[in-house]
Amino acid sequence: MKDLVHSPASTQLSVIVPFRADPSSPYLVERLEGLCKCFKNTREVEFIVIDSGSPTELRKNISSICEENGVRYIHHDTAGQVFSIGAARDYGVTHATGRAVTFLDVDLRFSDDFFDRLVRFMSSYGISRQKKKFFTVPCLYLTQEGTDEFLASCEDQRMLDFYLRWLDGDNHAIQNMAPCSSVMVVDRLHYLSVGGHRPEFRGHGYEDFELYHRLMVEEGALPRARDYYHDTKTWDTATYRGFRSQLSLLGRHAMMANIFVIHLWHPRPRSNSFYANLAANREIWLEFFRKFDSNRQHPSPLVSTGARFGKFIMFGKPRTAPADCLKDVLPILGEVLFVNEQDFVDDEMRLLDADLAALIEQHGVQAMLFPNPYANPARLEVYDWCRRTGFPYLCWERGALPDSWFFDNRGFNFDSASYAEQNWQRDLTSDERSAVIRYINEVLTGANTLERQGLRISGEGLAAKLRVGGRKVLFVPLQRPSDTVIRHFAGGVGSQEAFLEFIDEAAEKLNRRGWVVLCKKHPLESEVPTLQHAQLVPDDTHFIDLLELADAVAVINSGVGVYAAMMGKPCYVFGNAFYAFQGINQCASAVDPAAFCSQVTSSYTVDMERVYQFIHYLRNDFYSFGRPSTKIRQEKDGSLRNITTGIDFYEIRIPGMHPVIYQRPEERRISTGSPLFERFRLDLEQEGNREKIAVRETAVTRRKDKWAAKLRKLFRDPHAFFGDSRVQFLRPLRFAFPRR
């Protein structure tokens, strides 16, 4: 397996130093050498210098400095371009191997035990356990005099000395403290998935702010500061106003843990293009802040150098829902080449395999990614070609369990060898068995379902509501006639229409044997089927209540069959289903109502041990998991379609790679009442008082407006005024005035 991000062999942290030597600033190489000498290599931390566009004559010296100090040297070919510190950092992240990444500029210094404490702090903070958590390390900026004094001292406690002097207000040696610096600590895969820094920011300035803005929105932990788009241009503020006040909170945790770095003074010549772009960057930050708040579009994901494939084909277009859904996965899959499958078939839907082979060779394509290979005839032709020729591919689609998705290199749904019994049939350990039982209980009692459902009322409550009257129940979940699994894997039953006709005939016979057949329409279907003997339940009936009530279940190949197995309900499968196995369910012997009635009434016992083995395999070995963002779209025929617009993956399993596992995401909101907001406490209280006063003033104004309106009505039409009065004894006064 590839040893990638989050693999057992990964280091905890990659420290990336973006660098470019400049002959006009010889101190830069000296600063780099001084920084590299501070690094102490451990198994938990790796150090990388990204040499981005240094002159050829200086490159060898830089490489030697790195080699002498055990630092990885990586050349980034950007000669002739403006030095972009953001681009250099991004390049470093694509080459890093740590679970998390951070950045150090050559002018930064730290205490001897800095990285030991930082790694411990990362662990306590939850970096790389919770995907979206991140923080920054505060930076104490020294003056020129303070820098000279700092470099002249060799005492280990000099970091603490300068920190205390800052607290005492020493303006001679210390310029300022920036609670939010460029030294961020963030999960590496998450950084890659959000695309790192925007390439529009060149040189120095605001590139970090824009990235922090997107990361904060993704995490959603901090309440937004008022007048957020205002730039105070200072960190020294006691008001929670403007984006800098919110950014300052990113470093507050580390500051309270006494984790910080020191920035050495250096000249900033305007002639250097690195600094010359500051004004241009300052002009565009607001546009990108607002744009991201509006569309939530990150730059394209960055790709790890250790990705599964160098380049792969994906059928579709960039910036579409399928592409956006794979934001978290693309960094470890590889560089994507978007292709329209229709370009590789002729008018009669025959594959132009020579053209396809030429494209693969020309672009060095190593694999194909199919979002549902049966989606259209052209895509199916390419999929069949891959299977015939053995060309590597992955099929990607939603799984049968909540939040589940699969990346399958052995087929799609029923046609895949990944579900074969030899992959999952084994004795579980006692811990594995207990864990899968807990998981099944969580699924069956939780609110997370594949499609929207009504409120749970229990099987017993549903029996009373539907007036089952003690009869046995056969539950039949209906599917969508247009679904891939119906069009291609319906088996002997042929179609949804034929299945419904069969079920209705069987219902007539089962009714005479004390059974009732309950059918539930698919939540997204608009067409109501006509049934004479089976009963259609209300649309808002929860399918788990129906399963709880049911004595047996009949499906073509609906995913409800997996839930039936987890609940130990006998399930009869009429189509080709990936979960159809002896002991877990039964394949219907024939599409014959009389034979089926005999099969249902004789029943069987579900082998729960086999169910546990199968669900354990799906949950822990095969499925990936991610929370989808969806929207409902109405089609031309009136039916509804559930469009997945994004997926927040928290477990990723790609064949041939180590799994990426995070904790399941939970909403994290930091209250303004927490100690984190202590600096802004007075401002927040005053703002709260201002809001209360504004509410009271609004109420008073409304009361005044109300009485003013009544007074105007009195003078305009006294007859109506007294006649409409709520005070009964005033109403007769209306007769003293003429009606208008």
XYZ file of C-alpha atoms in Angstrom:
740
model
C 0.000 0.000 0.000
C 1.077 3.558 -0.634
C 2.480 5.285 2.439
C 0.508 8.515 2.286
C -1.105 11.071 4.506
C -2.583 9.495 7.640
C -0.878 6.170 7.066
C 0.536 4.493 10.182
C 4.070 5.446 9.102
C 3.315 9.148 8.633
C 5.123 11.714 10.733
C 2.953 13.941 12.894
C 4.072 17.275 11.469
C 5.830 18.591 8.381
C 7.545 21.963 8.871
C 7.834 23.775 5.542
C 10.214 26.686 4.982
C 9.490 28.650 1.766
C 12.652 30.341 0.536
C 14.235 32.259 -2.302
C 17.793 33.554 -2.165
C 18.429 37.074 -3.444
C 21.987 38.242 -4.244
C 20.996 41.755 -3.132
C 19.997 40.418 0.317
C 22.822 38.086 1.428
C 21.425 37.954 4.966
C 18.670 35.614 3.709
C 21.014 32.635 3.286
C 22.531 33.387 6.696
C 19.072 33.428 8.244
C 18.220 30.133 6.527
C 21.375 28.504 7.865
C 20.635 29.797 11.359
C 17.107 28.426 11.172
C 18.193 24.994 9.904
C 20.676 24.685 12.766
C 17.754 25.075 15.180
C 15.967 22.034 13.751
C 16.245 18.782 15.657
C 15.031 15.848 13.612
C 12.695 13.444 15.358
C 10.414 10.675 14.186
C 7.417 12.940 14.750
C 8.580 16.019 12.820
C 10.119 16.460 9.370
C 11.678 19.686 8.082
C 11.516 20.760 4.437
C 13.036 23.755 2.651
C 11.294 24.735 -0.576
C 13.849 26.571 -2.698
C 11.527 28.502 -4.981
C 13.431 30.125 -7.830
C 16.797 30.861 -6.204
C 19.573 31.746 -8.682
C 21.415 28.698 -9.992
C 24.737 29.806 -8.496
C 23.223 29.892 -4.979
C 21.183 26.727 -5.181
C 24.049 24.343 -4.399
C 24.940 26.220 -1.222
C 21.310 26.125 -0.053
C 21.130 22.391 -0.731
C 24.358 21.831 1.240
C 23.009 23.769 4.238
C 19.930 21.545 4.253
C 21.912 18.337 3.895
C 24.277 19.255 6.739
C 21.330 19.823 9.071
C 19.194 16.836 8.078
C 16.594 18.968 6.290
C 14.824 17.871 3.086
C 15.717 20.137 0.184
C 13.174 20.478 -2.640
C 13.737 22.677 -5.674
C 10.678 24.591 -6.902
C 11.284 25.840 -10.429
C 9.866 29.387 -10.457
C 12.821 31.257 -11.932
C 11.734 34.462 -13.655
C 8.499 34.696 -11.660
C 7.648 36.940 -8.737
C 8.411 35.003 -5.563
C 5.063 33.832 -4.211
C 5.418 32.624 -0.662
C 1.942 31.089 -0.832
C 2.796 29.063 -3.941
C 6.028 27.852 -2.306
C 4.140 26.753 0.794
C 1.572 24.933 -1.328
C 4.329 23.146 -3.248
C 5.823 22.039 0.046
C 2.514 20.639 1.272
C 2.174 18.487 -1.855
C 5.588 16.936 -1.058
C 5.162 16.633 2.713
C 4.430 13.345 4.476
C 3.172 14.596 7.849
C -0.401 14.237 9.021
C -0.342 17.991 9.650
C 1.684 20.858 8.208
C 3.010 24.180 9.421
C 5.157 26.918 7.911
C 8.205 28.828 9.103
C 9.799 31.805 7.395
C 13.589 32.150 7.594
C 13.232 35.109 9.970
C 11.441 33.112 12.671
C 13.035 31.630 15.788
C 11.696 29.455 18.587
C 12.659 27.807 21.874
C 14.613 24.544 22.043
C 11.579 22.571 23.194
C 9.181 24.325 20.817
C 8.348 21.369 18.573
C 8.031 18.903 21.453
C 5.462 21.186 23.059
C 3.804 21.967 19.730
C 3.253 18.275 18.905
C 1.755 17.659 22.357
C -0.461 20.719 21.959
C -1.588 19.501 18.514
C -2.620 16.183 20.027
C -4.638 17.825 22.799
C -6.187 20.301 20.365
C -7.355 17.522 18.038
C -5.357 18.324 14.899
C -5.812 15.532 12.311
C -8.343 13.765 14.526
C -10.901 16.404 13.665
C -10.325 17.274 10.036
C -11.193 20.965 10.051
C -9.616 22.067 13.322
C -6.632 24.373 12.931
C -4.839 27.098 14.841
C -2.077 29.648 14.411
C 1.038 30.291 16.472
C 1.445 33.900 17.708
C 4.514 35.802 16.565
C 6.463 38.379 18.589
C 8.005 40.923 16.192
C 11.316 42.426 17.330
C 12.737 45.808 16.422
C 16.187 46.122 14.860
C 17.652 46.770 18.311
C 15.742 43.863 19.800
C 16.925 41.576 17.004
C 20.577 42.482 17.605
C 20.136 41.799 21.301
C 18.342 38.503 20.666
C 21.007 37.191 18.269
C 23.807 38.203 20.657
C 22.282 36.104 23.439
C 22.733 32.350 23.607
C 20.643 31.758 26.704
C 17.824 29.263 26.300
C 15.446 31.450 28.295
C 15.774 34.418 25.936
C 12.390 33.549 24.370
C 10.699 33.873 27.745
C 12.657 37.029 28.566
C 11.424 38.817 25.455
C 7.886 37.552 26.015
C 7.856 39.038 29.521
C 9.304 42.289 28.216
C 6.450 42.484 25.728
C 3.967 42.027 28.558
C 5.698 44.886 30.387
C 5.342 47.165 27.349
C 8.965 47.262 26.125
C 8.675 49.254 22.873
C 12.414 49.536 22.381
C 13.101 45.859 21.697
C 9.639 44.724 20.666
C 7.574 46.007 17.784
C 4.314 44.135 18.375
C 2.704 40.757 19.015
C 0.677 39.255 16.157
C -1.694 36.652 17.636
C -2.362 35.367 14.110
C 0.801 34.700 12.120
C 1.619 32.691 9.004
C 2.579 29.787 11.283
C -0.658 27.836 10.971
C -1.059 24.210 12.033
C -3.600 22.366 9.902
C -4.352 18.844 8.728
C -2.403 18.229 5.546
C -5.157 16.552 3.536
C -7.639 19.257 4.501
C -5.158 21.911 3.368
C -4.743 20.148 0.021
C -8.499 19.751 -0.422
C -9.216 23.484 -0.025
C -6.568 24.305 -2.626
C -4.116 26.105 -0.341
C -3.441 29.753 -1.167
C -5.188 31.466 -4.046
C -2.763 31.879 -6.968
C -4.083 35.403 -7.585
C -2.082 36.595 -4.566
C 1.490 37.131 -5.691
C 4.440 38.180 -3.599
C 3.650 39.050 0.014
C 0.519 40.216 1.784
C -3.044 39.048 2.557
C -2.575 35.587 1.019
C -2.759 34.058 4.510
C -5.811 36.092 5.508
C -7.800 34.842 2.528
C -6.877 31.226 3.292
C -7.716 31.666 6.982
C -11.069 33.127 5.986
C -11.954 29.978 4.034
C -10.662 27.649 6.749
C -12.696 29.482 9.397
C -15.846 29.238 7.295
C -15.210 25.509 6.785
C -14.749 24.911 10.514
C -17.595 27.193 11.574
C -16.460 27.397 15.212
C -16.051 31.153 15.738
C -18.912 33.666 15.677
C -18.335 36.224 12.971
C -17.080 39.613 14.098
C -19.308 42.581 13.325
C -18.288 44.671 10.309
C -16.284 41.592 9.355
C -15.087 42.948 6.003
C -13.477 45.959 7.693
C -9.656 45.889 7.943
C -8.432 47.627 11.099
C -4.821 47.084 9.909
C -3.774 46.358 13.487
C -3.892 43.453 15.919
C -3.961 45.797 18.895
C -7.700 46.199 19.294
C -10.125 45.474 22.112
C -13.226 45.545 19.910
C -14.611 42.450 18.217
C -14.910 44.281 14.927
C -13.327 43.517 11.568
C -11.841 40.262 10.320
C -8.526 40.751 12.141
C -10.247 40.596 15.526
C -11.695 37.205 14.573
C -8.391 35.984 13.125
C -6.649 36.940 16.368
C -8.629 34.223 18.148
C -6.943 31.562 15.994
C -3.727 32.034 17.967
C -5.263 32.569 21.389
C -5.136 28.905 22.429
C -1.428 28.618 21.601
C -0.645 31.931 23.297
C -2.316 30.774 26.505
C -0.155 27.628 26.313
C 2.989 29.815 25.967
C 3.602 28.616 22.414
C 4.898 31.396 20.173
C 7.694 32.298 17.754
C 9.889 35.367 17.417
C 10.341 37.333 14.201
C 13.749 38.877 13.555
C 13.794 42.353 12.050
C 14.901 42.755 8.435
C 14.709 45.512 5.824
C 11.774 45.498 3.394
C 12.964 47.217 0.213
C 10.103 48.343 -2.006
C 12.279 47.554 -5.009
C 11.908 43.864 -4.180
C 8.952 42.470 -6.149
C 8.105 40.257 -3.167
C 7.010 43.357 -1.222
C 5.961 45.448 -4.225
C 2.818 43.334 -4.674
C 1.445 44.190 -1.232
C -0.688 47.043 -2.571
C -2.141 44.865 -5.335
C -2.965 42.079 -2.868
C -4.625 44.607 -0.583
C -6.947 45.551 -3.438
C -8.291 42.035 -4.059
C -8.682 40.435 -0.615
C -12.167 41.839 -0.018
C -13.416 40.576 -3.376
C -12.313 37.032 -2.554
C -13.699 37.174 0.993
C -17.128 38.134 -0.329
C -17.009 35.725 -3.256
C -16.262 32.734 -1.045
C -19.020 33.687 1.379
C -21.360 33.709 -1.604
C -20.406 30.544 -3.508
C -18.180 28.498 -1.138
C -15.835 27.761 -4.050
C -12.236 26.980 -3.081
C -9.377 26.951 -5.576
C -8.881 23.567 -7.239
C -7.555 20.951 -4.800
C -3.798 20.432 -4.651
C -2.534 16.936 -5.442
C -0.124 15.036 -3.217
C 3.025 13.701 -4.870
C 2.160 10.351 -3.305
C -1.322 10.188 -4.828
C -2.766 6.861 -5.970
C -2.539 7.797 -9.656
C -0.374 10.292 -11.469
C -3.273 11.318 -13.705
C -6.748 9.878 -14.111
C -9.800 10.531 -16.256
C -13.071 11.666 -14.720
C -16.168 11.887 -16.881
C -17.790 15.281 -16.508
C -16.738 18.896 -16.115
C -14.840 20.835 -13.452
C -16.845 22.963 -11.012
C -19.852 20.666 -11.315
C -21.528 18.828 -8.445
C -19.678 15.493 -8.973
C -16.301 17.249 -9.104
C -17.075 19.375 -6.034
C -18.172 16.270 -4.136
C -14.680 14.790 -4.516
C -12.830 17.818 -3.126
C -11.559 15.827 -0.132
C -10.519 12.824 -2.234
C -8.824 14.343 -5.290
C -5.572 15.204 -3.431
C -4.884 11.512 -2.840
C -6.319 10.222 -6.125
C -4.155 12.272 -8.486
C -4.364 14.917 -11.188
C -7.751 14.835 -12.879
C -8.366 15.101 -16.619
C -12.029 15.890 -17.299
C -13.392 14.154 -20.389
C -16.770 13.903 -22.119
C -17.484 10.220 -22.758
C -19.687 11.129 -25.738
C -16.520 12.086 -27.633
C -15.431 8.439 -27.710
C -18.462 6.768 -29.286
C -19.844 7.006 -32.800
C -23.456 7.681 -33.791
C -24.338 4.039 -33.167
C -22.782 4.089 -29.695
C -19.788 1.995 -30.705
C -16.615 2.756 -28.796
C -13.833 4.584 -30.640
C -11.229 2.599 -28.757
C -8.290 3.822 -30.864
C -9.098 7.437 -29.979
C -9.479 6.518 -26.322
C -6.144 4.682 -26.305
C -4.449 7.665 -27.977
C -5.804 10.042 -25.320
C -4.565 7.760 -22.562
C -1.088 7.550 -24.059
C -0.804 11.252 -24.862
C -1.730 12.391 -21.344
C -0.146 9.548 -19.401
C -3.489 8.536 -17.907
C -3.200 5.751 -15.340
C -6.846 5.140 -14.424
C -10.468 6.200 -14.903
C -12.989 7.313 -12.305
C -16.623 6.490 -13.057
C -19.392 8.279 -11.173
C -21.986 5.567 -11.931
C -20.643 3.792 -15.040
C -24.204 2.903 -16.111
C -25.329 6.556 -16.237
C -25.454 6.626 -20.057
C -24.649 4.256 -22.955
C -21.401 6.023 -23.868
C -20.017 5.793 -20.347
C -21.051 2.157 -20.144
C -19.096 1.444 -23.348
C -15.941 2.921 -21.810
C -16.560 1.027 -18.557
C -16.937 -2.264 -20.417
C -13.705 -1.492 -22.306
C -11.845 -1.013 -19.013
C -13.129 -4.333 -17.721
C -12.263 -6.165 -20.939
C -8.765 -4.742 -21.236
C -7.910 -4.634 -17.538
C -7.329 -0.872 -17.597
C -7.415 0.427 -13.982
C -10.591 2.165 -12.886
C -12.611 3.173 -9.846
C -16.388 3.327 -9.571
C -17.703 5.933 -7.169
C -21.262 6.076 -5.861
C -23.364 6.259 -2.718
C -23.436 3.182 -0.491
C -26.301 1.535 1.381
C -25.465 2.801 4.894
C -25.885 6.360 6.212
C -23.149 8.713 4.939
C -21.559 5.818 3.008
C -19.799 5.976 -0.375
C -17.662 3.482 -2.219
C -14.591 3.641 -4.440
C -14.567 0.236 -6.090
C -11.868 -1.063 -8.440
C -13.637 -4.376 -9.088
C -16.983 -3.280 -10.466
C -20.149 -1.400 -9.649
C -22.916 -2.503 -7.287
C -24.140 -6.001 -8.190
C -21.526 -6.559 -10.921
C -18.631 -6.011 -8.470
C -16.476 -8.797 -7.065
C -15.873 -6.676 -3.960
C -18.995 -8.132 -2.299
C -17.966 -11.765 -2.785
C -18.262 -13.855 0.367
C -14.536 -14.554 0.600
C -14.005 -10.827 1.233
C -16.181 -10.651 4.338
C -17.000 -14.126 5.636
C -14.817 -14.670 8.696
C -15.293 -15.054 12.423
C -15.357 -11.695 14.170
C -13.511 -11.102 17.395
C -15.636 -10.313 20.433
C -14.654 -6.631 20.170
C -15.506 -6.511 16.456
C -18.836 -8.215 17.077
C -19.740 -5.824 19.894
C -18.717 -2.836 17.775
C -20.822 -3.862 14.777
C -23.861 -4.494 16.992
C -23.442 -1.005 18.475
C -23.134 0.420 14.977
C -26.296 -1.354 13.785
C -28.220 -0.039 16.795
C -26.917 3.449 16.059
C -28.064 3.219 12.430
C -31.509 1.881 13.306
C -32.188 4.410 16.062
C -30.510 7.431 14.463
C -32.065 10.160 12.364
C -29.593 9.873 9.466
C -31.261 8.187 6.472
C -30.515 7.953 2.762
C -33.734 9.782 1.837
C -35.980 12.137 3.781
C -38.435 10.385 6.064
C -41.288 11.389 8.343
C -41.231 11.262 12.133
C -40.781 7.900 13.850
C -43.883 6.623 15.665
C -42.680 3.008 16.237
C -43.958 -0.163 14.615
C -46.686 -0.529 17.215
C -47.876 3.030 16.669
C -47.859 2.510 12.916
C -49.897 -0.696 13.270
C -52.580 1.254 15.118
C -52.481 4.108 12.617
C -52.836 1.784 9.611
C -55.391 -0.473 11.360
C -53.383 -3.604 10.721
C -55.643 -5.464 13.128
C -53.229 -8.204 14.157
C -52.496 -9.374 10.622
C -48.982 -10.204 9.535
C -47.240 -7.597 7.402
C -45.228 -7.846 4.196
C -43.406 -4.565 3.593
C -42.526 -3.668 -0.013
C -40.336 -0.557 -0.481
C -40.799 0.721 -4.019
C -37.903 2.013 -6.084
C -37.530 4.547 -8.857
C -38.148 3.078 -12.333
C -35.304 5.214 -13.694
C -32.713 4.099 -11.121
C -29.613 2.371 -12.466
C -30.193 -0.724 -10.343
C -33.717 -1.094 -11.784
C -32.713 -0.485 -15.402
C -29.695 -2.810 -15.303
C -30.022 -5.160 -12.318
C -33.763 -5.901 -12.075
C -33.144 -9.563 -12.874
C -36.036 -11.876 -13.704
C -38.699 -9.457 -12.508
C -37.787 -7.170 -15.400
C -39.057 -3.786 -14.258
C -40.663 -1.865 -11.431
C -44.006 -1.956 -13.254
C -43.921 -5.752 -13.584
C -42.866 -6.085 -9.939
C -45.798 -3.937 -8.771
C -48.248 -5.999 -10.803
C -46.810 -9.178 -9.300
C -46.918 -7.816 -5.729
C -50.547 -6.744 -6.123
C -51.499 -10.246 -7.283
C -49.568 -11.783 -4.391
C -51.305 -9.387 -1.977
C -54.688 -10.778 -3.004
C -53.587 -14.282 -2.028
C -51.791 -13.183 1.142
C -54.875 -11.274 2.308
C -56.707 -14.608 2.511
C -53.937 -15.951 4.759
C -54.133 -13.169 7.321
C -51.449 -10.943 5.818
C -51.480 -7.332 4.651
C -49.045 -6.007 2.049
C -47.844 -2.457 2.757
C -46.078 -0.586 -0.045
C -44.161 2.671 0.377
C -43.601 4.939 -2.596
C -40.042 6.174 -3.094
C -39.756 9.612 -1.414
C -38.693 11.306 -4.663
C -41.303 9.744 -6.957
C -44.306 11.879 -7.912
C -46.356 9.206 -9.691
C -48.702 7.282 -7.389
C -49.025 3.590 -8.335
C -52.467 2.031 -8.639
C -52.939 -0.927 -6.299
C -56.064 -3.039 -5.788
C -55.015 -5.462 -3.074
C -51.795 -4.075 -1.606
C -52.015 -0.966 0.563
C -50.008 2.186 -0.137
C -48.894 3.839 3.106
C -48.755 7.645 3.536
C -45.675 9.283 2.027
C -44.393 10.496 5.404
C -44.288 6.990 6.894
C -40.806 6.229 8.193
C -39.364 3.108 6.589
C -37.777 1.974 9.883
C -41.257 1.907 11.466
C -42.417 -0.211 8.537
C -39.486 -2.592 9.002
C -40.174 -2.787 12.728
C -43.804 -3.643 11.996
C -43.038 -6.080 9.166
C -42.897 -9.854 9.442
C -41.225 -10.044 6.025
C -39.871 -7.743 3.321
C -39.885 -8.013 -0.480
C -37.581 -5.948 -2.703
C -36.214 -5.888 -6.207
C -32.794 -4.738 -4.996
C -33.554 -1.713 -2.814
C -31.021 -0.661 -0.190
C -33.806 -1.226 2.342
C -32.829 -4.887 2.029
C -29.632 -4.096 3.964
C -31.697 -2.526 6.756
C -34.005 -5.545 6.776
C -30.964 -7.758 7.360
C -29.733 -5.539 10.203
C -33.171 -5.855 11.839
C -33.235 -9.619 11.348
C -36.278 -9.490 9.059
C -36.765 -12.180 6.388
C -36.225 -10.458 3.051
C -37.074 -11.827 -0.393
C -34.969 -10.425 -3.228
C -36.385 -10.482 -6.782
C -33.601 -8.679 -8.633
C -29.817 -8.764 -8.642
C -28.648 -7.274 -5.344
C -25.091 -6.916 -4.064
C -26.267 -7.971 -0.590
C -28.108 -11.162 -1.645
C -26.523 -14.052 0.270
C -27.884 -17.279 1.677
C -28.748 -16.884 5.336
C -28.917 -13.087 5.128
C -31.919 -13.081 2.773
C -33.533 -15.303 0.159
C -33.735 -14.952 -3.581
C -37.345 -15.255 -4.703
C -37.798 -18.705 -6.199
C -39.990 -17.481 -9.056
C -42.088 -14.534 -10.167
C -45.185 -16.531 -9.360
C -47.712 -15.205 -6.820
C -48.732 -18.611 -5.465
C -45.147 -19.838 -5.065
C -44.128 -16.559 -3.441
C -47.019 -16.744 -0.957
C -45.888 -20.202 0.076
C -42.314 -18.938 0.447
C -43.382 -15.965 2.604
C -45.746 -17.879 4.876
C -43.184 -20.625 5.533
C -40.613 -17.949 6.464
C -37.008 -18.546 7.626
C -34.607 -17.306 10.308
C -31.987 -14.707 9.414
C -28.420 -15.765 10.277
C -27.393 -12.712 12.282
C -23.748 -13.797 12.520
C -23.466 -13.566 8.744
C -25.235 -10.212 8.854
C -22.704 -8.951 11.406
C -19.814 -10.164 9.242
C -21.178 -8.459 6.129
C -21.987 -5.152 7.848
C -18.579 -5.175 9.571
C -16.936 -5.490 6.162
C -18.973 -2.665 4.653
C -18.451 -0.403 7.658
C -14.766 -0.988 8.355
C -13.150 -2.298 5.178
C -15.063 -1.190 2.092
C -17.146 1.953 2.504
C -15.916 5.512 2.805
C -18.028 7.914 4.859
C -18.892 11.559 4.364
C -21.793 13.855 5.140
C -23.496 15.024 1.949
C -24.932 18.435 1.161
C -28.000 18.007 -1.020
C -30.725 19.921 -2.785
C -33.986 18.737 -4.318
C -34.547 19.473 -8.005
C -37.828 18.951 -9.837
C -37.512 17.235 -13.201
C -39.607 17.975 -16.299
C -41.854 14.976 -15.615
C -42.658 16.340 -12.151
C -40.522 13.818 -10.288
C -37.922 14.966 -7.802
C -34.205 14.345 -7.867
C -31.890 14.561 -4.880
C -28.704 16.298 -6.073
C -25.581 15.882 -3.952
C -23.667 19.159 -4.170
C -20.831 18.362 -1.768
C -19.482 15.683 0.569
C -17.632 16.300 3.819
C -15.636 13.057 4.011
C -14.498 11.808 7.402
C -13.386 8.323 6.344
C -11.795 7.626 2.951
C -10.972 4.141 1.699
C -9.295 3.858 -1.695
C -8.147 0.390 -2.846
C -4.374 0.105 -2.553
C -4.050 2.972 -0.064
C -4.074 3.332 3.688
C -7.464 4.600 4.877
C -7.843 8.204 6.000
C -9.809 8.281 9.243
C -11.093 11.312 11.152
C -13.575 11.597 13.962
C -17.129 11.978 12.758
C -17.700 15.734 12.447
C -19.758 17.380 15.145
C -20.833 20.990 15.266
C -18.346 23.040 17.291
C -19.440 26.522 18.316
C -17.323 28.666 20.623
C -19.434 31.001 22.732
C -18.502 34.662 23.127
C -18.790 33.975 26.850
C -15.705 31.730 26.767
C -12.347 32.952 28.168
C -11.108 33.068 24.572
C -13.042 36.346 24.181
C -11.716 37.946 27.370
C -9.948 40.716 25.428
C -13.252 41.679 23.798
C -15.468 41.221 26.866
C -16.254 44.912 27.481
C -16.899 45.557 23.796
C -19.214 42.549 23.509
C -21.141 43.587 26.621
C -21.495 47.144 25.343
C -22.581 45.879 21.944
C -25.143 43.642 23.646
C -26.438 46.628 25.610
C -26.630 48.680 22.427
C -28.694 45.946 20.799
C -31.048 45.806 23.803
C -31.452 49.586 23.748
C -32.137 49.454 20.019
C -34.827 46.802 20.572
C -36.453 48.885 23.324
C -36.300 52.029 21.213
C -37.887 50.160 18.322
C -40.692 48.961 20.605
C -41.265 52.505 21.941
C -41.293 53.878 18.405
C -43.842 51.284 17.368
C -46.076 52.184 20.333
C -45.786 55.882 19.485
C -46.589 55.148 15.858
C -49.589 53.093 16.956
C -51.038 55.922 19.109
C -50.285 58.491 16.409
C -52.217 56.375 13.901
C -55.161 56.120 16.284
C -55.150 59.872 16.837
C -55.160 60.480 13.087
C -58.079 58.088 12.748
C -59.987 59.963 15.495
C -59.746 63.264 13.616
C -60.262 61.704 10.201
C -63.293 59.497 11.014
C -64.515 59.718 14.661
C -67.536 57.501 13.868
C -65.257 54.623 12.783
C -62.789 55.351 15.619
C -65.367 54.827 18.385
C -67.159 52.063 16.497
C -63.928 50.008 16.224
C -62.943 50.594 19.854
C -62.152 47.549 21.975
C -63.632 49.378 24.980
C -67.296 48.463 24.909
C -68.720 51.554 26.697
C -67.002 53.877 24.160
C -68.692 52.313 21.134
C -72.066 54.162 21.550
C -70.183 57.457 21.100
C -69.985 56.690 17.381
C -73.612 57.818 17.031
C -72.562 61.351 18.011
C -70.654 61.616 14.736
C -71.833 61.200 11.171
C -70.735 58.141 9.175
C -68.211 58.909 6.466
